[in-house]
């Protein structure tokens, strides 16, 4: 144990700050949706209600090979587009182009 009159640089005088390496994570912070315990209370993202709204930039009914751009407005820090409950690899932007497959008939 080290005793001193003042905390050395980079240290605090109490054990309330749960992440000394990141000054944005401390008991005075508001919890945001980021899978981190921002306010040091032992729970990640408690009380955070995420909202997302998706709007099509065109018709959503089209022929094979057609597409529509979908735009997301959201309150979280990121987006992951999914199809049938599975993540679409690389689809992490606010916009996503949904397309239909072209079926080749023999």
mmCIF file with all atom_site columns, C-alpha atoms in Angstrom:
data_model
loop_
_atom_site.group_PDB
_atom_site.id
_atom_site.type_symbol
_atom_site.label_atom_id
_atom_site.label_alt_id
_atom_site.label_comp_id
_atom_site.label_asym_id
_atom_site.label_entity_id
_atom_site.label_seq_id
_atom_site.pdbx_PDB_ins_code
_atom_site.Cartn_x
_atom_site.Cartn_y
_atom_site.Cartn_z
_atom_site.occupancy
_atom_site.B_iso_or_equiv
_atom_site.pdbx_formal_charge
_atom_site.auth_seq_id
_atom_site.auth_comp_id
_atom_site.auth_asym_id
_atom_site.auth_atom_id
_atom_site.pdbx_PDB_model_num
ATOM 1   C CA . UNK A 1 1   ? 0.000   0.000   0.000   1.00 0.00 ? 1   UNK A CA 1
ATOM 2   C CA . UNK A 1 2   ? 1.268   3.447   -0.925  1.00 0.00 ? 2   UNK A CA 1
ATOM 3   C CA . UNK A 1 3   ? 0.213   6.474   1.090   1.00 0.00 ? 3   UNK A CA 1
ATOM 4   C CA . UNK A 1 4   ? 0.509   10.011  -0.227  1.00 0.00 ? 4   UNK A CA 1
ATOM 5   C CA . UNK A 1 5   ? -0.978  13.468  0.319   1.00 0.00 ? 5   UNK A CA 1
ATOM 6   C CA . UNK A 1 6   ? -2.314  13.577  -3.242  1.00 0.00 ? 6   UNK A CA 1
ATOM 7   C CA . UNK A 1 7   ? -3.118  11.048  -5.920  1.00 0.00 ? 7   UNK A CA 1
ATOM 8   C CA . UNK A 1 8   ? -0.311  10.552  -8.452  1.00 0.00 ? 8   UNK A CA 1
ATOM 9   C CA . UNK A 1 9   ? -1.008  11.817  -11.996 1.00 0.00 ? 9   UNK A CA 1
ATOM 10  C CA . UNK A 1 10  ? -3.529  9.582   -13.756 1.00 0.00 ? 10  UNK A CA 1
ATOM 11  C CA . UNK A 1 11  ? -5.029  8.250   -10.512 1.00 0.00 ? 11  UNK A CA 1
ATOM 12  C CA . UNK A 1 12  ? -8.088  9.196   -8.477  1.00 0.00 ? 12  UNK A CA 1
ATOM 13  C CA . UNK A 1 13  ? -8.567  9.517   -4.725  1.00 0.00 ? 13  UNK A CA 1
ATOM 14  C CA . UNK A 1 14  ? -11.519 7.093   -4.613  1.00 0.00 ? 14  UNK A CA 1
ATOM 15  C CA . UNK A 1 15  ? -12.664 3.828   -6.236  1.00 0.00 ? 15  UNK A CA 1
ATOM 16  C CA . UNK A 1 16  ? -15.841 5.195   -7.873  1.00 0.00 ? 16  UNK A CA 1
ATOM 17  C CA . UNK A 1 17  ? -14.406 5.588   -11.386 1.00 0.00 ? 17  UNK A CA 1
ATOM 18  C CA . UNK A 1 18  ? -14.662 2.142   -12.997 1.00 0.00 ? 18  UNK A CA 1
ATOM 19  C CA . UNK A 1 19  ? -12.354 2.890   -15.947 1.00 0.00 ? 19  UNK A CA 1
ATOM 20  C CA . UNK A 1 20  ? -9.308  5.056   -15.251 1.00 0.00 ? 20  UNK A CA 1
ATOM 21  C CA . UNK A 1 21  ? -8.146  4.595   -18.849 1.00 0.00 ? 21  UNK A CA 1
ATOM 22  C CA . UNK A 1 22  ? -11.235 6.367   -20.270 1.00 0.00 ? 22  UNK A CA 1
ATOM 23  C CA . UNK A 1 23  ? -12.415 9.613   -18.701 1.00 0.00 ? 23  UNK A CA 1
ATOM 24  C CA . UNK A 1 24  ? -15.738 9.367   -20.588 1.00 0.00 ? 24  UNK A CA 1
ATOM 25  C CA . UNK A 1 25  ? -16.663 6.352   -18.435 1.00 0.00 ? 25  UNK A CA 1
ATOM 26  C CA . UNK A 1 26  ? -17.434 7.477   -14.891 1.00 0.00 ? 26  UNK A CA 1
ATOM 27  C CA . UNK A 1 27  ? -20.322 7.671   -12.400 1.00 0.00 ? 27  UNK A CA 1
ATOM 28  C CA . UNK A 1 28  ? -21.526 11.053  -13.735 1.00 0.00 ? 28  UNK A CA 1
ATOM 29  C CA . UNK A 1 29  ? -22.057 9.838   -17.312 1.00 0.00 ? 29  UNK A CA 1
ATOM 30  C CA . UNK A 1 30  ? -25.429 9.150   -18.907 1.00 0.00 ? 30  UNK A CA 1
ATOM 31  C CA . UNK A 1 31  ? -25.801 5.558   -20.084 1.00 0.00 ? 31  UNK A CA 1
ATOM 32  C CA . UNK A 1 32  ? -25.868 5.224   -23.869 1.00 0.00 ? 32  UNK A CA 1
ATOM 33  C CA . UNK A 1 33  ? -26.424 2.124   -25.999 1.00 0.00 ? 33  UNK A CA 1
ATOM 34  C CA . UNK A 1 34  ? -22.891 0.902   -26.678 1.00 0.00 ? 34  UNK A CA 1
ATOM 35  C CA . UNK A 1 35  ? -22.460 -2.349  -24.670 1.00 0.00 ? 35  UNK A CA 1
ATOM 36  C CA . UNK A 1 36  ? -20.344 -0.427  -22.109 1.00 0.00 ? 36  UNK A CA 1
ATOM 37  C CA . UNK A 1 37  ? -21.163 0.440   -18.500 1.00 0.00 ? 37  UNK A CA 1
ATOM 38  C CA . UNK A 1 38  ? -20.811 4.205   -19.067 1.00 0.00 ? 38  UNK A CA 1
ATOM 39  C CA . UNK A 1 39  ? -22.005 5.219   -15.590 1.00 0.00 ? 39  UNK A CA 1
ATOM 40  C CA . UNK A 1 40  ? -20.092 2.593   -13.561 1.00 0.00 ? 40  UNK A CA 1
ATOM 41  C CA . UNK A 1 41  ? -23.130 1.036   -11.879 1.00 0.00 ? 41  UNK A CA 1
ATOM 42  C CA . UNK A 1 42  ? -22.330 -2.531  -12.964 1.00 0.00 ? 42  UNK A CA 1
ATOM 43  C CA . UNK A 1 43  ? -24.949 -2.792  -15.737 1.00 0.00 ? 43  UNK A CA 1
ATOM 44  C CA . UNK A 1 44  ? -24.464 -2.141  -19.459 1.00 0.00 ? 44  UNK A CA 1
ATOM 45  C CA . UNK A 1 45  ? -27.001 0.014   -21.320 1.00 0.00 ? 45  UNK A CA 1
ATOM 46  C CA . UNK A 1 46  ? -29.689 -0.010  -18.604 1.00 0.00 ? 46  UNK A CA 1
ATOM 47  C CA . UNK A 1 47  ? -32.659 2.229   -19.258 1.00 0.00 ? 47  UNK A CA 1
ATOM 48  C CA . UNK A 1 48  ? -31.633 2.858   -22.860 1.00 0.00 ? 48  UNK A CA 1
ATOM 49  C CA . UNK A 1 49  ? -34.483 2.691   -25.319 1.00 0.00 ? 49  UNK A CA 1
ATOM 50  C CA . UNK A 1 50  ? -33.324 2.500   -28.905 1.00 0.00 ? 50  UNK A CA 1
ATOM 51  C CA . UNK A 1 51  ? -35.536 3.680   -31.697 1.00 0.00 ? 51  UNK A CA 1
ATOM 52  C CA . UNK A 1 52  ? -35.204 3.014   -35.375 1.00 0.00 ? 52  UNK A CA 1
ATOM 53  C CA . UNK A 1 53  ? -37.274 4.119   -38.318 1.00 0.00 ? 53  UNK A CA 1
ATOM 54  C CA . UNK A 1 54  ? -36.821 2.713   -41.813 1.00 0.00 ? 54  UNK A CA 1
ATOM 55  C CA . UNK A 1 55  ? -38.134 4.432   -44.939 1.00 0.00 ? 55  UNK A CA 1
ATOM 56  C CA . UNK A 1 56  ? -37.979 3.231   -48.520 1.00 0.00 ? 56  UNK A CA 1
ATOM 57  C CA . UNK A 1 57  ? -36.681 5.728   -51.089 1.00 0.00 ? 57  UNK A CA 1
ATOM 58  C CA . UNK A 1 58  ? -38.936 4.267   -53.760 1.00 0.00 ? 58  UNK A CA 1
ATOM 59  C CA . UNK A 1 59  ? -41.507 1.570   -54.488 1.00 0.00 ? 59  UNK A CA 1
ATOM 60  C CA . UNK A 1 60  ? -41.160 -1.615  -52.447 1.00 0.00 ? 60  UNK A CA 1
ATOM 61  C CA . UNK A 1 61  ? -42.840 -3.764  -55.081 1.00 0.00 ? 61  UNK A CA 1
ATOM 62  C CA . UNK A 1 62  ? -40.772 -4.332  -58.201 1.00 0.00 ? 62  UNK A CA 1
ATOM 63  C CA . UNK A 1 63  ? -39.849 -6.974  -60.740 1.00 0.00 ? 63  UNK A CA 1
ATOM 64  C CA . UNK A 1 64  ? -37.003 -9.467  -60.442 1.00 0.00 ? 64  UNK A CA 1
ATOM 65  C CA . UNK A 1 65  ? -33.652 -7.722  -60.543 1.00 0.00 ? 65  UNK A CA 1
ATOM 66  C CA . UNK A 1 66  ? -35.162 -4.502  -59.162 1.00 0.00 ? 66  UNK A CA 1
ATOM 67  C CA . UNK A 1 67  ? -34.034 -2.726  -56.019 1.00 0.00 ? 67  UNK A CA 1
ATOM 68  C CA . UNK A 1 68  ? -34.960 -0.087  -53.497 1.00 0.00 ? 68  UNK A CA 1
ATOM 69  C CA . UNK A 1 69  ? -32.807 1.959   -51.132 1.00 0.00 ? 69  UNK A CA 1
ATOM 70  C CA . UNK A 1 70  ? -33.823 1.686   -47.476 1.00 0.00 ? 70  UNK A CA 1
ATOM 71  C CA . UNK A 1 71  ? -32.821 4.538   -45.149 1.00 0.00 ? 71  UNK A CA 1
ATOM 72  C CA . UNK A 1 72  ? -32.617 4.110   -41.372 1.00 0.00 ? 72  UNK A CA 1
ATOM 73  C CA . UNK A 1 73  ? -32.925 6.878   -38.798 1.00 0.00 ? 73  UNK A CA 1
ATOM 74  C CA . UNK A 1 74  ? -31.855 5.591   -35.388 1.00 0.00 ? 74  UNK A CA 1
ATOM 75  C CA . UNK A 1 75  ? -30.996 6.627   -31.842 1.00 0.00 ? 75  UNK A CA 1
ATOM 76  C CA . UNK A 1 76  ? -28.214 4.104   -31.249 1.00 0.00 ? 76  UNK A CA 1
ATOM 77  C CA . UNK A 1 77  ? -24.572 4.322   -32.218 1.00 0.00 ? 77  UNK A CA 1
ATOM 78  C CA . UNK A 1 78  ? -24.637 1.888   -35.130 1.00 0.00 ? 78  UNK A CA 1
ATOM 79  C CA . UNK A 1 79  ? -26.845 -0.158  -37.453 1.00 0.00 ? 79  UNK A CA 1
ATOM 80  C CA . UNK A 1 80  ? -26.630 -3.781  -38.566 1.00 0.00 ? 80  UNK A CA 1
ATOM 81  C CA . UNK A 1 81  ? -29.036 -4.714  -41.348 1.00 0.00 ? 81  UNK A CA 1
ATOM 82  C CA . UNK A 1 82  ? -30.514 -8.197  -41.207 1.00 0.00 ? 82  UNK A CA 1
ATOM 83  C CA . UNK A 1 83  ? -32.423 -10.529 -43.493 1.00 0.00 ? 83  UNK A CA 1
ATOM 84  C CA . UNK A 1 84  ? -34.675 -13.141 -41.883 1.00 0.00 ? 84  UNK A CA 1
ATOM 85  C CA . UNK A 1 85  ? -33.002 -12.481 -38.500 1.00 0.00 ? 85  UNK A CA 1
ATOM 86  C CA . UNK A 1 86  ? -29.427 -12.978 -39.747 1.00 0.00 ? 86  UNK A CA 1
ATOM 87  C CA . UNK A 1 87  ? -26.856 -10.203 -40.136 1.00 0.00 ? 87  UNK A CA 1
ATOM 88  C CA . UNK A 1 88  ? -26.092 -9.141  -43.699 1.00 0.00 ? 88  UNK A CA 1
ATOM 89  C CA . UNK A 1 89  ? -22.265 -9.038  -43.877 1.00 0.00 ? 89  UNK A CA 1
ATOM 90  C CA . UNK A 1 90  ? -20.958 -5.489  -44.338 1.00 0.00 ? 90  UNK A CA 1
ATOM 91  C CA . UNK A 1 91  ? -24.445 -3.918  -44.157 1.00 0.00 ? 91  UNK A CA 1
ATOM 92  C CA . UNK A 1 92  ? -23.747 -1.467  -41.332 1.00 0.00 ? 92  UNK A CA 1
ATOM 93  C CA . UNK A 1 93  ? -24.527 1.933   -42.854 1.00 0.00 ? 93  UNK A CA 1
ATOM 94  C CA . UNK A 1 94  ? -27.617 4.107   -42.483 1.00 0.00 ? 94  UNK A CA 1
ATOM 95  C CA . UNK A 1 95  ? -28.704 3.094   -46.004 1.00 0.00 ? 95  UNK A CA 1
ATOM 96  C CA . UNK A 1 96  ? -29.072 -0.332  -47.555 1.00 0.00 ? 96  UNK A CA 1
ATOM 97  C CA . UNK A 1 97  ? -30.014 -1.306  -51.110 1.00 0.00 ? 97  UNK A CA 1
ATOM 98  C CA . UNK A 1 98  ? -32.412 -4.240  -51.097 1.00 0.00 ? 98  UNK A CA 1
ATOM 99  C CA . UNK A 1 99  ? -32.499 -6.156  -54.354 1.00 0.00 ? 99  UNK A CA 1
ATOM 100 C CA . UNK A 1 100 ? -34.303 -9.174  -55.729 1.00 0.00 ? 100 UNK A CA 1
ATOM 101 C CA . UNK A 1 101 ? -32.505 -12.012 -57.371 1.00 0.00 ? 101 UNK A CA 1
ATOM 102 C CA . UNK A 1 102 ? -32.717 -12.493 -61.086 1.00 0.00 ? 102 UNK A CA 1
ATOM 103 C CA . UNK A 1 103 ? -33.962 -16.003 -61.788 1.00 0.00 ? 103 UNK A CA 1
ATOM 104 C CA . UNK A 1 104 ? -32.582 -17.519 -64.949 1.00 0.00 ? 104 UNK A CA 1
ATOM 105 C CA . UNK A 1 105 ? -34.939 -19.918 -66.654 1.00 0.00 ? 105 UNK A CA 1
ATOM 106 C CA . UNK A 1 106 ? -33.485 -22.655 -68.825 1.00 0.00 ? 106 UNK A CA 1
#
